[in-house]
Short mmCIF file of C-alpha atoms and ligand atoms in Angstrom, two decimals:
data_model
loop_
_atom_site.label_atom_id
_atom_site.label_comp_id
_atom_site.label_asym_id
_atom_site.label_seq_id
_atom_site.Cartn_x
_atom_site.Cartn_y
_atom_site.Cartn_z
CA MET A 918 -25.00 51.05 73.12
CA PRO A 919 -22.60 48.51 71.56
CA PHE A 920 -23.76 44.89 71.74
CA GLN A 921 -21.56 41.81 72.07
CA ALA A 922 -21.61 38.96 69.56
CA ARG A 923 -19.66 35.85 68.76
CA ILE A 924 -19.22 34.03 65.45
CA TYR A 925 -17.89 30.46 65.65
CA MET A 926 -16.31 28.86 62.60
CA ASP A 927 -15.12 25.34 62.07
CA ALA A 928 -13.35 24.16 58.90
CA ASN A 929 -15.00 20.76 59.36
CA ARG A 930 -18.56 22.09 59.26
CA LYS A 931 -19.12 22.58 55.56
CA LEU A 932 -22.51 23.26 53.96
CA GLY A 933 -21.27 22.48 50.45
CA GLU A 934 -19.35 23.91 47.52
CA ILE A 935 -20.23 27.45 46.46
CA SER A 936 -21.20 27.32 42.78
CA PRO A 937 -19.37 30.04 40.82
CA LEU A 938 -22.66 30.52 38.91
CA LEU A 939 -24.14 32.17 42.01
CA PHE A 940 -22.53 35.40 40.83
CA GLY A 941 -24.55 35.91 37.67
CA GLY A 942 -26.40 38.82 36.11
CA PHE A 943 -29.40 39.38 33.89
CA ALA A 944 -29.53 41.64 30.81
CA GLU A 945 -32.88 42.21 29.13
CA HIS A 946 -34.00 44.15 26.08
CA LEU A 947 -35.71 46.60 28.41
CA GLY A 948 -35.24 50.36 28.68
CA ARG A 949 -31.56 51.28 28.49
CA CYS A 950 -30.04 47.99 29.61
CA ILE A 951 -28.84 46.91 26.17
CA TYR A 952 -29.13 50.08 24.04
CA GLY A 953 -27.44 53.02 25.76
CA GLY A 954 -26.14 50.71 28.47
CA ILE A 955 -24.05 47.81 27.24
CA TYR A 956 -24.23 48.62 23.55
CA ASP A 957 -23.92 52.10 22.07
CA PRO A 958 -21.93 52.21 18.82
CA ALA A 959 -22.41 55.99 18.57
CA SER A 960 -20.73 56.60 21.96
CA PRO A 961 -17.16 57.98 22.10
CA HIS A 962 -16.57 55.13 24.61
CA ALA A 963 -17.62 52.41 22.13
CA ASP A 964 -15.14 49.71 21.17
CA GLU A 965 -14.87 48.18 17.68
CA ASP A 966 -18.00 46.07 18.34
CA GLY A 967 -20.12 48.90 19.75
CA PHE A 968 -19.76 47.97 23.44
CA ARG A 969 -19.27 50.80 25.94
CA THR A 970 -15.77 50.34 27.29
CA ASP A 971 -16.50 52.29 30.49
CA VAL A 972 -19.48 50.03 31.19
CA MET A 973 -17.43 46.92 30.36
CA GLN A 974 -14.74 48.07 32.79
CA ALA A 975 -17.27 48.37 35.62
CA LEU A 976 -18.87 45.05 34.67
CA ARG A 977 -15.43 43.44 34.84
CA GLU A 978 -15.18 44.55 38.48
CA LEU A 979 -18.43 42.69 39.14
CA ASN A 980 -17.05 39.77 37.15
CA PHE A 981 -20.41 38.11 36.40
CA SER A 982 -19.93 34.37 35.99
CA ILE A 983 -23.10 33.87 33.92
CA ILE A 984 -25.44 36.31 32.15
CA ARG A 985 -29.08 35.59 31.38
CA TYR A 986 -30.53 37.15 28.20
CA PRO A 987 -32.68 38.44 26.32
CA GLY A 988 -35.57 38.53 28.86
CA GLY A 989 -37.58 38.69 31.05
CA ASN A 990 -41.00 39.63 29.78
CA PHE A 991 -39.37 40.71 26.52
CA VAL A 992 -38.48 37.16 25.54
CA SER A 993 -42.10 35.99 25.39
CA GLY A 994 -42.72 38.04 22.23
CA TYR A 995 -39.23 37.81 20.72
CA ASN A 996 -38.39 36.13 17.44
CA TRP A 997 -34.67 35.35 17.68
CA ARG A 998 -34.41 35.37 13.87
CA ASP A 999 -35.03 39.17 13.96
CA GLY A 1000 -31.78 39.68 15.83
CA VAL A 1001 -29.28 37.80 13.62
CA GLY A 1002 -27.75 38.51 10.21
CA PRO A 1003 -26.87 41.78 8.48
CA ARG A 1004 -27.87 44.66 10.74
CA ASP A 1005 -29.39 46.75 7.96
CA GLN A 1006 -31.85 43.94 7.24
CA ARG A 1007 -33.05 43.47 10.80
CA PRO A 1008 -36.63 44.62 11.42
CA ARG A 1009 -37.69 47.44 13.72
CA ARG A 1010 -40.55 46.14 15.83
CA ARG A 1011 -43.12 47.38 18.30
CA GLU A 1012 -42.08 45.53 21.47
CA LEU A 1013 -45.22 44.78 23.45
CA ALA A 1014 -43.93 43.86 26.91
CA TRP A 1015 -42.36 47.28 27.53
CA GLN A 1016 -44.14 49.20 24.76
CA SER A 1017 -40.86 50.27 23.19
CA ILE A 1018 -39.32 50.22 19.73
CA GLU A 1019 -36.91 47.32 19.30
CA THR A 1020 -34.32 47.95 16.56
CA ASN A 1021 -32.81 44.45 16.77
CA GLN A 1022 -29.33 45.89 16.28
CA PHE A 1023 -28.25 43.72 19.20
CA GLY A 1024 -29.11 40.02 19.09
CA THR A 1025 -27.85 36.53 19.83
CA ASN A 1026 -24.38 36.87 18.27
CA GLU A 1027 -23.73 40.26 19.86
CA PHE A 1028 -24.75 38.77 23.21
CA ILE A 1029 -22.31 35.89 22.80
CA GLN A 1030 -19.53 38.36 21.91
CA PHE A 1031 -20.43 40.41 24.98
CA CYS A 1032 -20.22 37.34 27.23
CA ARG A 1033 -16.92 36.23 25.71
CA LYS A 1034 -15.41 39.68 26.27
CA LEU A 1035 -16.43 39.51 29.93
CA GLY A 1036 -15.54 35.86 30.41
CA ALA A 1037 -19.15 35.10 31.42
CA GLU A 1038 -21.17 32.00 30.57
CA PRO A 1039 -24.20 32.84 28.38
CA MET A 1040 -27.64 31.75 29.63
CA MET A 1041 -30.21 31.96 26.85
CA GLY A 1042 -33.91 32.56 27.44
CA LEU A 1043 -36.47 31.04 25.10
CA ASN A 1044 -39.80 32.40 23.95
CA PHE A 1045 -42.55 30.21 25.41
CA GLY A 1046 -45.21 32.88 24.81
CA THR A 1047 -45.54 33.38 21.04
CA GLY A 1048 -42.67 30.99 20.28
CA SER A 1049 -43.03 27.33 19.33
CA ILE A 1050 -41.04 24.29 20.41
CA GLN A 1051 -39.63 24.30 16.87
CA ASP A 1052 -38.34 27.88 17.37
CA ALA A 1053 -36.63 26.75 20.57
CA ALA A 1054 -35.01 23.74 18.93
CA ASP A 1055 -33.94 25.85 15.92
CA LEU A 1056 -32.17 28.30 18.20
CA VAL A 1057 -30.24 25.45 19.83
CA GLU A 1058 -29.23 24.31 16.34
CA TYR A 1059 -28.27 27.88 15.39
CA CYS A 1060 -26.11 28.27 18.49
CA ASN A 1061 -24.66 24.83 19.08
CA ALA A 1062 -24.68 22.59 15.98
CA PRO A 1063 -21.60 22.10 13.79
CA VAL A 1064 -21.93 23.49 10.26
CA GLY A 1065 -23.67 21.35 7.63
CA THR A 1066 -27.36 21.96 8.34
CA LYS A 1067 -29.72 24.88 7.85
CA TYR A 1068 -29.41 26.87 11.09
CA ALA A 1069 -25.77 26.07 11.79
CA ASP A 1070 -24.96 27.21 8.25
CA LEU A 1071 -27.00 30.34 8.83
CA ARG A 1072 -24.84 31.08 11.88
CA ALA A 1073 -21.70 30.50 9.80
CA SER A 1074 -23.03 32.86 7.12
CA HIS A 1075 -23.39 35.47 9.89
CA GLY A 1076 -19.67 35.20 10.62
CA PHE A 1077 -19.62 32.53 13.35
CA ARG A 1078 -18.45 29.24 11.90
CA GLU A 1079 -17.66 27.64 15.25
CA PRO A 1080 -20.65 26.72 17.46
CA HIS A 1081 -21.30 29.06 20.39
CA ASN A 1082 -21.87 26.07 22.68
CA VAL A 1083 -24.46 27.75 24.87
CA LYS A 1084 -24.89 25.44 27.82
CA TYR A 1085 -27.64 27.05 29.96
CA TRP A 1086 -31.16 27.55 28.56
CA CYS A 1087 -34.29 28.94 30.24
CA LEU A 1088 -37.55 27.33 29.15
CA GLY A 1089 -39.59 30.53 29.09
CA ASN A 1090 -40.04 33.35 31.59
CA GLU A 1091 -42.64 33.79 34.36
CA MET A 1092 -45.18 31.77 32.39
CA ASP A 1093 -47.59 31.70 35.38
CA GLY A 1094 -47.89 35.51 35.26
CA HIS A 1095 -51.02 37.05 33.71
CA TRP A 1096 -48.74 39.89 32.49
CA GLN A 1097 -46.70 37.46 30.42
CA ILE A 1098 -47.28 37.34 26.65
CA GLY A 1099 -48.78 33.88 26.06
CA HIS A 1100 -49.25 33.14 29.79
CA LEU A 1101 -50.10 29.44 30.39
CA GLU A 1102 -51.65 27.14 32.98
CA ALA A 1103 -49.15 24.89 34.77
CA GLU A 1104 -50.02 21.66 32.91
CA ASP A 1105 -50.02 23.38 29.51
CA TYR A 1106 -46.68 25.02 30.19
CA ALA A 1107 -45.17 21.79 31.48
CA LYS A 1108 -46.26 19.78 28.43
CA LYS A 1109 -44.73 22.39 26.13
CA ALA A 1110 -41.53 22.55 28.19
CA HIS A 1111 -41.28 18.76 28.19
CA GLU A 1112 -41.50 18.55 24.38
CA ALA A 1113 -39.17 21.49 23.79
CA ALA A 1114 -36.65 19.98 26.20
CA LYS A 1115 -36.70 16.68 24.30
CA MET A 1116 -36.00 18.37 20.97
CA MET A 1117 -33.37 20.68 22.42
CA LYS A 1118 -31.49 17.85 24.14
CA TRP A 1119 -31.64 15.75 20.97
CA HIS A 1120 -29.81 18.61 19.24
CA ASP A 1121 -27.31 18.90 22.07
CA PRO A 1122 -27.34 16.45 25.00
CA ASN A 1123 -24.83 18.60 26.90
CA ILE A 1124 -27.14 21.53 27.50
CA LYS A 1125 -28.64 22.29 30.92
CA LEU A 1126 -32.27 23.36 31.15
CA VAL A 1127 -34.00 25.69 33.59
CA LEU A 1128 -37.70 25.01 34.10
CA CYS A 1129 -39.75 28.15 34.62
CA GLY A 1130 -40.87 28.17 38.24
CA SER A 1131 -43.59 30.32 39.73
CA SER A 1132 -42.82 34.07 39.40
CA GLY A 1133 -42.76 34.50 43.16
CA PRO A 1134 -44.17 33.58 46.57
CA GLY A 1135 -46.90 36.21 46.17
CA MET A 1136 -48.47 34.27 43.29
CA PRO A 1137 -51.66 32.32 44.06
CA THR A 1138 -50.18 29.37 42.15
CA TYR A 1139 -47.04 29.25 44.34
CA PRO A 1140 -45.74 26.62 45.03
CA ASP A 1141 -48.23 24.35 43.23
CA TRP A 1142 -47.05 25.56 39.85
CA ASP A 1143 -43.56 24.39 40.78
CA ARG A 1144 -44.76 20.96 41.94
CA ILE A 1145 -46.98 20.34 38.92
CA THR A 1146 -44.44 21.43 36.32
CA LEU A 1147 -41.64 19.49 38.03
CA GLU A 1148 -43.72 16.33 38.19
CA ILE A 1149 -44.13 16.49 34.39
CA CYS A 1150 -40.62 17.67 33.45
CA TRP A 1151 -38.39 16.32 36.23
CA GLU A 1152 -36.16 14.03 34.16
CA GLN A 1153 -35.78 16.60 31.35
CA VAL A 1154 -34.60 19.59 33.38
CA ASP A 1155 -31.69 20.53 35.62
CA TYR A 1156 -32.86 23.66 37.45
CA LEU A 1157 -36.07 25.30 38.61
CA SER A 1158 -36.14 29.10 38.29
CA MET A 1159 -37.12 31.43 41.13
CA HIS A 1160 -37.72 35.18 40.92
CA TYR A 1161 -38.16 37.75 43.66
CA TYR A 1162 -37.85 41.51 44.05
CA ALA A 1163 -37.55 42.98 47.56
CA GLY A 1164 -38.61 46.43 48.69
CA ASN A 1165 -39.33 48.79 51.55
CA PRO A 1166 -42.55 50.44 50.32
CA HIS A 1167 -43.86 51.26 53.82
CA ASN A 1168 -40.54 52.62 55.08
CA ASP A 1169 -40.31 49.88 57.71
CA THR A 1170 -36.53 49.67 57.71
CA ALA A 1171 -36.35 47.29 60.67
CA SER A 1172 -38.34 44.67 58.74
CA TYR A 1173 -36.65 45.47 55.44
CA LEU A 1174 -33.24 44.81 57.01
CA ALA A 1175 -34.49 41.35 58.01
CA MET A 1176 -35.44 40.31 54.47
CA ALA A 1177 -33.02 37.38 54.56
CA VAL A 1178 -35.69 35.57 56.62
CA GLN A 1179 -38.04 35.77 53.66
CA PHE A 1180 -35.33 34.79 51.15
CA GLU A 1181 -34.51 31.68 53.19
CA ASN A 1182 -38.17 30.69 53.47
CA HIS A 1183 -38.50 30.99 49.72
CA VAL A 1184 -35.52 28.66 49.16
CA ASP A 1185 -36.66 26.23 51.87
CA THR A 1186 -40.15 25.95 50.37
CA LEU A 1187 -38.87 25.22 46.88
CA ALA A 1188 -36.17 22.88 48.19
CA ALA A 1189 -38.97 20.94 49.92
CA VAL A 1190 -40.92 20.79 46.63
CA LEU A 1191 -37.80 19.45 44.89
CA ARG A 1192 -37.38 16.76 47.55
CA TYR A 1193 -41.07 15.85 47.39
CA VAL A 1194 -41.13 15.46 43.61
CA LYS A 1195 -37.87 13.52 43.52
CA SER A 1196 -39.24 11.09 46.13
CA LYS A 1197 -42.64 10.80 44.48
CA LEU A 1198 -41.04 9.94 41.15
CA ARG A 1199 -38.47 7.61 42.78
CA SER A 1200 -35.92 9.46 40.68
CA LYS A 1201 -32.15 9.34 40.85
CA HIS A 1202 -31.95 12.64 38.99
CA ASP A 1203 -31.42 15.94 40.82
CA VAL A 1204 -32.86 19.34 40.06
CA PHE A 1205 -31.40 22.47 41.69
CA LEU A 1206 -32.57 26.07 42.07
CA SER A 1207 -31.70 28.89 39.71
CA TRP A 1208 -32.57 32.22 41.36
CA ASP A 1209 -32.26 33.93 38.02
CA GLU A 1210 -34.02 37.19 38.89
CA TRP A 1211 -33.29 38.77 42.25
CA ASN A 1212 -32.85 42.35 43.36
CA VAL A 1213 -34.37 45.27 45.19
CA TRP A 1214 -37.10 46.91 43.09
CA TYR A 1215 -39.94 49.00 44.47
CA LYS A 1216 -39.31 52.69 43.82
CA ASN A 1217 -39.44 53.05 40.07
CA HIS A 1218 -42.28 51.44 38.14
CA VAL A 1219 -42.02 53.45 34.91
CA SER A 1220 -42.40 50.48 32.62
CA GLN A 1221 -44.07 51.72 29.44
CA GLY A 1222 -41.74 53.09 26.78
CA GLY A 1223 -44.31 55.08 24.75
CA TRP A 1224 -43.05 53.39 21.57
CA THR A 1225 -39.61 54.99 21.74
CA GLU A 1226 -36.14 53.46 21.42
CA ALA A 1227 -34.21 52.84 24.65
CA PRO A 1228 -36.59 54.69 27.01
CA HIS A 1229 -35.68 55.36 30.63
CA LEU A 1230 -37.49 52.46 32.36
CA LEU A 1231 -37.13 51.00 35.86
CA GLU A 1232 -34.11 53.20 36.63
CA GLU A 1233 -34.15 52.52 40.35
CA ILE A 1234 -31.85 54.55 42.59
CA TYR A 1235 -30.28 52.41 45.31
CA ASN A 1236 -29.35 53.49 48.82
CA LEU A 1237 -27.45 52.07 51.79
CA GLU A 1238 -30.33 49.95 53.15
CA ASP A 1239 -30.80 48.43 49.68
CA ALA A 1240 -27.11 47.51 49.61
CA LEU A 1241 -27.48 45.82 53.01
CA VAL A 1242 -30.41 43.78 51.67
CA VAL A 1243 -28.34 42.76 48.63
CA ALA A 1244 -25.53 41.67 50.98
CA GLN A 1245 -27.98 39.53 52.99
CA TRP A 1246 -29.33 37.98 49.81
CA MET A 1247 -25.82 36.89 48.94
CA ASN A 1248 -25.34 35.55 52.46
CA VAL A 1249 -28.42 33.41 51.81
CA PHE A 1250 -26.90 32.12 48.55
CA LEU A 1251 -23.87 30.94 50.53
CA ARG A 1252 -25.94 29.43 53.34
CA LYS A 1253 -28.18 27.64 50.83
CA CYS A 1254 -25.44 26.67 48.40
CA SER A 1255 -26.34 22.99 48.52
CA VAL A 1256 -29.54 23.70 46.56
CA VAL A 1257 -29.14 27.16 44.97
CA LYS A 1258 -26.62 26.72 42.16
CA ILE A 1259 -27.32 29.69 39.85
CA ALA A 1260 -28.28 33.25 40.74
CA CYS A 1261 -28.60 36.28 38.45
CA LEU A 1262 -28.77 39.85 39.71
CA ALA A 1263 -31.62 41.53 37.78
CA GLN A 1264 -30.37 43.52 36.04
CA ILE A 1265 -26.85 44.64 35.19
CA VAL A 1266 -26.98 48.15 33.64
CA ASN A 1267 -29.49 51.03 33.97
CA VAL A 1268 -32.60 48.86 34.55
CA ILE A 1269 -32.81 48.07 38.31
CA ALA A 1270 -29.04 47.87 38.12
CA PRO A 1271 -25.84 48.49 40.08
CA ILE A 1272 -24.52 50.65 37.20
CA LEU A 1273 -26.19 53.70 35.66
CA THR A 1274 -25.06 55.50 32.52
CA THR A 1275 -25.44 58.91 30.92
CA ALA A 1276 -24.18 59.55 27.38
CA ASP A 1277 -20.61 59.87 28.65
CA LYS A 1278 -20.48 58.82 32.31
CA ILE A 1279 -21.21 55.86 34.53
CA LEU A 1280 -22.28 55.72 38.15
CA LYS A 1281 -21.71 52.84 40.55
CA GLN A 1282 -24.73 52.57 42.82
CA SER A 1283 -24.60 51.42 46.45
CA THR A 1284 -25.53 47.86 45.47
CA PHE A 1285 -22.46 47.60 43.25
CA TYR A 1286 -20.21 47.22 46.28
CA PRO A 1287 -21.62 44.22 48.17
CA PHE A 1288 -21.87 42.28 44.89
CA MET A 1289 -18.27 43.16 44.03
CA LEU A 1290 -17.05 42.08 47.47
CA PHE A 1291 -18.87 38.74 47.41
CA ARG A 1292 -17.58 38.06 43.92
CA ARG A 1293 -14.02 38.77 45.06
CA PHE A 1294 -14.03 36.88 48.34
CA ALA A 1295 -16.66 34.11 48.23
CA GLY A 1296 -15.42 30.74 47.00
CA GLY A 1297 -14.61 27.19 47.97
CA SER A 1298 -16.90 25.71 50.63
CA SER A 1299 -19.60 27.51 52.54
CA LEU A 1300 -19.24 27.06 56.32
CA ASP A 1301 -22.04 26.41 58.78
CA VAL A 1302 -21.26 29.22 61.22
CA LEU A 1303 -22.77 29.58 64.67
CA VAL A 1304 -23.74 33.17 65.48
CA GLN A 1305 -24.52 34.31 69.01
CA CYS A 1306 -25.99 37.80 69.14
CA PRO A 1307 -29.03 39.65 70.50
CA LYS A 1308 -32.28 39.82 68.54
CA TYR A 1309 -34.44 42.81 67.64
CA GLU A 1310 -38.15 43.10 66.97
CA THR A 1311 -39.60 43.43 63.47
CA LYS A 1312 -43.22 43.86 62.36
CA GLN A 1313 -42.87 41.46 59.46
CA PHE A 1314 -40.68 38.66 60.79
CA GLY A 1315 -40.93 38.74 64.58
CA ASP A 1316 -37.62 38.66 66.49
CA VAL A 1317 -34.59 38.48 64.22
CA PRO A 1318 -30.86 38.28 65.06
CA LEU A 1319 -29.05 41.61 64.76
CA LEU A 1320 -26.30 40.01 62.67
CA ASP A 1321 -26.70 38.19 59.36
CA VAL A 1322 -23.61 36.14 58.58
CA SER A 1323 -22.11 33.70 56.09
CA ALA A 1324 -18.57 32.36 55.72
CA CYS A 1325 -16.47 30.41 53.28
CA LEU A 1326 -13.23 28.50 53.18
CA ASP A 1327 -11.15 27.74 50.13
CA GLU A 1328 -8.76 25.18 51.55
CA ALA A 1329 -6.78 24.71 48.34
CA GLY A 1330 -6.09 28.45 48.05
CA GLY A 1331 -5.69 28.95 51.81
CA ARG A 1332 -8.34 31.69 51.63
CA GLN A 1333 -11.34 32.28 53.82
CA ALA A 1334 -13.86 35.03 54.48
CA VAL A 1335 -16.66 36.03 56.82
CA PHE A 1336 -19.49 38.24 55.48
CA ALA A 1337 -21.52 40.07 58.14
CA VAL A 1338 -24.38 42.57 58.06
CA ASN A 1339 -25.11 44.53 61.22
CA ARG A 1340 -28.86 45.17 60.97
CA SER A 1341 -28.96 47.54 63.92
CA GLN A 1342 -29.76 51.11 62.91
CA THR A 1343 -28.20 52.52 66.08
CA ASP A 1344 -25.72 50.15 67.73
CA PRO A 1345 -22.27 48.88 66.82
CA ALA A 1346 -21.53 45.19 67.32
CA VAL A 1347 -18.38 44.10 69.10
CA VAL A 1348 -17.82 40.74 67.49
CA GLU A 1349 -15.44 38.03 68.58
CA LEU A 1350 -14.58 35.63 65.74
CA VAL A 1351 -13.68 32.21 67.09
CA TRP A 1352 -12.17 29.45 64.95
CA GLN A 1353 -12.66 25.93 66.26
CA SER A 1354 -10.36 24.72 63.48
CA GLY A 1355 -8.64 26.24 60.47
CA ALA A 1356 -7.83 29.68 61.95
CA PRO A 1357 -5.86 32.08 59.72
CA SER A 1358 -3.00 34.16 61.15
CA VAL A 1359 -4.46 37.48 60.05
CA LEU A 1360 -7.53 38.95 58.35
CA ASP A 1361 -5.65 41.02 55.82
CA GLU A 1362 -8.56 41.96 53.53
CA VAL A 1363 -11.20 43.80 55.53
CA HIS A 1364 -13.72 45.83 53.50
CA GLN A 1365 -16.81 47.64 54.65
CA VAL A 1366 -19.93 49.34 53.26
CA ALA A 1367 -21.45 51.49 56.04
CA GLY A 1368 -23.10 54.79 56.85
CA ALA A 1369 -25.34 56.61 59.29
CA ASP A 1370 -28.26 57.22 56.92
CA PRO A 1371 -30.06 54.17 55.48
CA LYS A 1372 -31.41 56.36 52.67
CA ALA A 1373 -27.98 57.68 51.58
CA ALA A 1374 -27.39 57.10 47.87
CA ASN A 1375 -24.81 57.87 45.20
CA SER A 1376 -25.57 60.31 42.38
CA PHE A 1377 -23.66 61.58 39.36
CA GLU A 1378 -22.95 64.75 41.39
CA GLN A 1379 -21.90 62.83 44.53
CA PRO A 1380 -20.77 59.37 43.38
CA ASN A 1381 -18.95 58.27 46.54
CA VAL A 1382 -21.53 58.59 49.31
CA VAL A 1383 -21.92 54.79 49.65
CA THR A 1384 -18.83 52.80 48.63
CA ALA A 1385 -16.65 49.99 49.96
CA LYS A 1386 -13.75 51.10 52.16
CA LYS A 1387 -10.69 49.00 52.88
CA LEU A 1388 -9.97 48.80 56.62
CA PRO A 1389 -6.74 47.89 58.42
CA SER A 1390 -5.85 44.19 58.84
CA VAL A 1391 -7.17 42.42 61.93
CA PRO A 1392 -4.72 40.19 63.82
CA VAL A 1393 -5.82 36.69 64.82
CA SER A 1394 -4.33 35.27 67.99
CA ASP A 1395 -5.21 32.01 69.74
CA ALA A 1396 -7.74 31.44 66.93
CA ARG A 1397 -9.66 34.55 67.96
CA ALA A 1398 -10.08 38.04 66.53
CA VAL A 1399 -12.19 41.00 67.59
CA VAL A 1400 -13.82 43.45 65.21
CA GLU A 1401 -16.30 46.25 65.66
CA LEU A 1402 -19.07 46.42 63.08
CA PRO A 1403 -20.83 49.80 62.94
CA PRO A 1404 -24.63 50.00 62.76
CA LEU A 1405 -26.05 49.75 59.21
CA SER A 1406 -22.97 48.03 57.85
CA PHE A 1407 -21.78 45.17 55.70
CA THR A 1408 -18.25 43.92 56.38
CA VAL A 1409 -16.10 41.32 54.68
CA MET A 1410 -13.29 39.95 56.85
CA ALA A 1411 -11.03 37.83 54.69
CA ALA A 1412 -7.70 36.06 54.88
CA SER A 1413 -6.10 36.22 51.45
CA GLY A 1414 -3.87 33.22 52.08
CA SER A 1415 -0.73 35.27 51.69
CA GLY A 1416 -0.61 36.48 55.29
O1 AHR B 1283 -36.55 42.37 35.51
C1 AHR B 1283 -37.72 43.04 35.14
C2 AHR B 1283 -38.89 42.10 34.88
O2 AHR B 1283 -39.28 41.51 36.09
C3 AHR B 1283 -38.61 40.92 33.99
O3 AHR B 1283 -38.76 41.24 32.64
C4 AHR B 1283 -39.65 39.93 34.41
O4 AHR B 1283 -39.22 38.61 34.22
C5 AHR B 1283 -39.91 40.27 35.87
O5 AHR B 1283 -41.25 40.37 36.14
#
C-alpha cells in the first residue's frame, strides 16, 4: 500500500554551509587499493605515471574533494622515507598490519601526483605507532618547506622542487585500538600528539591537524578517549577523527535501513564532547569532526595477505541495501554539516570500495551511485527540512520514519536538491514537496537508485543490476510538486538552476 508523506522546505531555514571536504575518500596501502587498483604500471591501461586510466576515469565521476593516505592500520608501521626517491632503491618490506609484502613503489610523491591529477586535496596520515614526533615533523618539512634545508632539498632531489603544500594531516590512526601497531593510552597518545603538533605547526603554521579520536562507539574508551585527548590537545588541533563501519550481519534489513539513527547519535555524542571541552577550557578555538573512515563493511574479513604483494583483501561486494545505507550516511553529513566538516569514504578502490578492478576491467558497485549523486548535487547550504511520514518498527532503533531526507540550496547558483531514501521494503511513498520559500519552477534533474531485491548486486558479468537512472523532470506549481518514491529507493530531486 502506498503511504503519503510531505517534505517542507524553507530557504530561510539553513543548517549551515556544506563543506566540500565532506566528499572525500581514503586510500590505504592495503590489499589491491594502491597496487593493482590505482597504480599498475604494467597494465595496458596505465598512463605515463603508472596510474590506471580506467580507474582514474571512474574516480573522476566520484570527484573526491580530499583523499586520506597512506593508512589506516598500515600507517602505524610505515617509514615514509621508504617510499620516496629512486624506485630501484626503495626497500621491500614485510608489512605487519595486513601481513603483506610492501614494495614501496608508490609513496608520498606518487600520492601527491595522484591527487593533483584528480583535483583532490591530499590528507596525509602520520605514523604514531613506531614513528616519532621527529619523523612527523620531518615529513612536514619534506612536503611543505621551501628548498634550502635537508628534507626540502631531498624532495627537490626527487624531482619536486616546489613544496607540495599538504594542508591536512592526521595525527595517527585508531591509536586506542589494541590491533594498532604501537597502540597507546589516551594520555600518552595526547602528549605525543601535542608535541608533534607543535613541531609540525612550527614548520608550517598553515596546516590543519586531525586528532585521532576513538576508533568507534563500540570501544570501551568511547567517548572518554575523545574528551581526554581533546582536553590536552584542544588548541593545537582543528578536527577530531571518527571512524565507523556499518553492517547487516544478522540480516535484519529493517534495522539496517535505519542506520542513520546510529550515525546521528555518533555525531551528536562527539559534538557534545567538543562543546564540553571548549567550555571547560574557556577556549575561543573551534574543533570540528572529520569522519575520515566510513562505509559498509561486514561481509569480507579476509585481512591477512600471507606475505604476498597486493593480495585480495577486504573485497566487499555491495548490494542495494548497502547503497541505501551509504545514501543515508550522506544525508547525515548534510544534516550535521555545522559540525562534520570532513568525511572520507573508506576506501576508494578494491578494498571495501565502490570500484573493483580485474587486470583489464573495472566494476562500479551499487555504492558508487549514491556517492556520485551527492557529489554532483549537494552544495551550498544544508536546509532544515520538515518531514511528515509514517514510522515503522525496528528491533535496533525502535520506531523510525519511513523516509530519510536531506536538502540543500545553492542560492548563488540557483540550484537546489532534495535527497530521499524510502526505507520501506514493500510500499511506495507518495511525497508532496512543499516550498515555504525559494521554490524552483521545475525539478529537472531527477535520479534514482532502486530495486525490488535489497540483496541485488552488480558483478563483472552483470554490471548494471543496481545503477542510477535518470527520471523525467517533475513540474513545480504553486510551490508544490508530487513524486512517487518506490520502496527500497534513493532519489535525488534537483533543480539545476537552468530551468
Ligand atoms: O579501512 C580498513 C581499516 O579499518 C583501516 O586500516 C583501519 O583504520 C580501520 O580499522
